[in-house]
């Protein structure tokens, strides 16, 4: 069945023969895009809602809430999204390496680099701060001192993650736009 061209759009996918590698490429790119989008949304939500909301509470409430969130977020859903963004993007890169499949490769490599930076910020800024907050709270340290040590640095790190992750998502969108199955 022929589909009409809409505003110059070609429906080239209609003639594509189905093969397992094509499905793997598409699946990896879809996994990467969805999980990267979920992570970008999580970090952005913290940047524009959660942390500004917590900036309005007293020190004890701030420390208790952040500790509770830091414990609650370590779950399977978070692991699937956090790890899926890396695994999906890396798989998409590897599956687009063969000649004739490289159009999305620059976008995918940029997304992989950006998400790698998200992981680096997480590992070097946010997780160590979360750990210091937990240790300090367990030792009954002064909530005002804990907050002073934690809040501004964590917010900056999270804002960096939100921007980097959103840029990675944009790159994956670019990859989706140029990816074309063989056909």
Coordinates of C-alpha atoms in Angstrom, one line a residue:
X1 CA 0.0 0.0 0.0
X2 CA 1.5 3.3 -1.1
X3 CA 1.3 6.2 1.4
X4 CA 1.2 9.7 0.1
X5 CA 4.1 12.0 0.8
X6 CA 3.2 14.6 3.5
X7 CA 5.2 17.8 3.4
X8 CA 8.0 16.1 1.6
X9 CA 8.3 13.2 4.0
X10 CA 9.2 9.9 2.4
X11 CA 7.7 6.7 3.9
X12 CA 10.9 4.7 3.3
X13 CA 10.3 2.4 6.2
X14 CA 7.4 0.7 4.4
X15 CA 9.7 -1.1 1.9
X16 CA 12.1 -2.2 4.6
X17 CA 12.5 -6.0 5.0
X18 CA 12.4 -7.1 8.5
X19 CA 15.5 -8.7 10.0
X20 CA 16.7 -9.5 13.6
X21 CA 19.6 -7.0 13.5
X22 CA 17.3 -4.2 12.3
X23 CA 15.0 -5.0 15.2
X24 CA 17.9 -5.0 17.6
X25 CA 19.1 -1.7 16.4
X26 CA 15.6 -0.2 16.7
X27 CA 15.2 -1.8 20.1
X28 CA 18.5 -0.5 21.5
X29 CA 17.8 3.0 20.3
X30 CA 14.3 2.9 21.7
X31 CA 15.6 1.6 25.1
X32 CA 18.3 4.3 25.1
X33 CA 15.9 7.0 24.3
X34 CA 13.2 6.0 26.8
X35 CA 15.5 5.4 29.7
X36 CA 17.6 8.5 29.0
X37 CA 14.4 10.5 28.9
X38 CA 13.2 9.1 32.2
X39 CA 16.5 9.9 33.8
X40 CA 16.5 13.5 32.3
X41 CA 13.0 13.9 33.7
X42 CA 14.1 12.7 37.2
X43 CA 17.0 15.0 37.4
X44 CA 15.1 17.9 35.9
X45 CA 12.2 17.3 38.4
X46 CA 14.6 17.6 41.3
X47 CA 16.1 20.8 39.7
X48 CA 12.9 22.7 39.2
X49 CA 10.6 21.3 41.9
X50 CA 12.0 19.0 44.6
X51 CA 15.1 21.0 45.7
X52 CA 13.4 24.4 45.4
X53 CA 10.6 23.0 47.6
X54 CA 13.0 21.6 50.1
X55 CA 14.9 24.9 50.2
X56 CA 11.8 26.2 52.1
X57 CA 11.9 23.7 55.0
X58 CA 13.9 23.7 58.2
X59 CA 17.3 22.0 58.4
X60 CA 16.1 18.9 60.3
X61 CA 13.3 18.3 57.8
X62 CA 15.6 18.9 54.9
X63 CA 18.2 16.3 56.1
X64 CA 15.5 13.7 57.0
X65 CA 13.8 14.1 53.6
X66 CA 17.0 13.9 51.6
X67 CA 18.0 10.8 53.5
X68 CA 14.6 9.2 52.9
X69 CA 14.7 10.0 49.2
X70 CA 18.3 8.8 48.9
X71 CA 17.2 5.4 50.4
X72 CA 14.0 5.1 48.5
X73 CA 15.5 5.8 45.1
X74 CA 17.7 2.8 45.3
X75 CA 15.2 0.4 43.7
X76 CA 14.7 -1.7 40.6
X77 CA 12.9 0.9 38.6
X78 CA 15.8 3.4 39.1
X79 CA 18.4 0.7 38.3
X80 CA 16.6 -0.2 35.1
X81 CA 16.5 3.5 34.0
X82 CA 19.9 4.5 35.2
X83 CA 21.6 1.4 33.8
X84 CA 19.3 1.1 30.8
X85 CA 20.4 4.5 29.5
X86 CA 24.0 3.5 29.4
X87 CA 23.4 -0.1 28.1
X88 CA 20.9 1.0 25.5
X89 CA 23.0 3.8 24.2
X90 CA 26.2 1.6 24.1
X91 CA 24.3 -1.2 22.3
X92 CA 22.9 1.3 19.8
X93 CA 26.4 2.6 19.1
X94 CA 27.8 -0.9 18.6
X95 CA 24.8 -2.0 16.4
X96 CA 25.2 1.0 14.2
X97 CA 28.9 0.5 13.5
X98 CA 28.5 -1.7 10.3
X99 CA 29.0 0.2 7.1
X100 CA 25.7 1.5 5.7
X101 CA 24.2 2.0 9.2
X102 CA 26.3 4.9 10.4
X103 CA 24.1 7.9 9.9
X104 CA 23.0 8.0 13.6
X105 CA 26.5 7.2 14.9
X106 CA 27.6 10.8 15.6
X107 CA 24.4 11.5 17.5
X108 CA 24.8 8.2 19.4
X109 CA 28.4 8.8 20.3
X110 CA 27.5 12.3 21.5
X111 CA 24.7 10.8 23.6
X112 CA 27.0 8.2 25.0
X113 CA 29.6 10.9 25.9
X114 CA 27.0 13.1 27.6
X115 CA 25.5 10.2 29.6
X116 CA 29.0 9.2 30.6
X117 CA 29.4 12.7 32.0
X118 CA 26.1 12.3 33.9
X119 CA 27.6 9.1 35.4
X120 CA 30.8 10.9 36.3
X121 CA 29.0 13.8 38.0
X122 CA 26.8 11.3 39.9
X123 CA 29.8 9.3 41.0
X124 CA 32.0 12.2 42.0
X125 CA 29.5 14.7 43.3
X126 CA 26.1 13.5 44.2
X127 CA 26.7 10.0 45.6
X128 CA 29.6 11.1 47.8
X129 CA 27.4 14.0 49.2
X130 CA 24.6 11.5 49.8
X131 CA 27.0 9.3 51.7
X132 CA 28.4 12.1 53.8
X133 CA 24.8 13.2 54.6
X134 CA 23.9 9.7 55.7
X135 CA 27.0 9.3 57.9
X136 CA 26.6 12.7 59.5
X137 CA 22.9 12.1 60.2
X138 CA 23.7 8.7 61.7
X139 CA 26.2 10.4 64.0
X140 CA 23.6 12.9 65.0
X141 CA 25.5 15.8 63.5
X142 CA 24.0 19.3 63.6
X143 CA 21.3 19.4 60.8
X144 CA 22.3 23.0 59.9
X145 CA 25.9 21.9 59.4
X146 CA 24.9 18.9 57.3
X147 CA 22.7 21.0 55.2
X148 CA 25.4 23.6 54.7
X149 CA 27.8 20.9 53.6
X150 CA 25.3 19.3 51.3
X151 CA 22.6 21.4 49.7
X152 CA 24.4 23.9 47.4
X153 CA 26.9 21.4 46.0
X154 CA 24.2 18.7 45.5
X155 CA 22.0 21.2 43.7
X156 CA 24.8 22.3 41.4
X157 CA 25.7 18.6 40.7
X158 CA 22.1 17.7 40.0
X159 CA 21.6 20.7 37.7
X160 CA 24.7 19.6 35.7
X161 CA 23.2 16.1 35.5
X162 CA 19.8 17.5 34.3
X163 CA 21.4 19.6 31.6
X164 CA 23.8 16.8 30.4
X165 CA 21.1 14.2 30.5
X166 CA 18.7 16.4 28.6
X167 CA 21.4 17.1 26.0
X168 CA 21.9 13.3 25.7
X169 CA 18.2 12.8 25.1
X170 CA 18.3 15.5 22.4
X171 CA 21.2 13.6 20.7
X172 CA 19.2 10.4 20.9
X173 CA 16.3 12.2 19.3
X174 CA 18.7 13.3 16.5
X175 CA 19.7 9.7 16.1
X176 CA 16.1 8.6 15.8
X177 CA 15.5 11.2 13.1
X178 CA 18.4 10.0 10.9
X179 CA 18.2 6.3 11.6
X180 CA 16.9 4.4 8.6
X181 CA 16.6 0.6 8.3
X182 CA 18.1 -0.8 5.2
X183 CA 15.6 -1.2 2.4

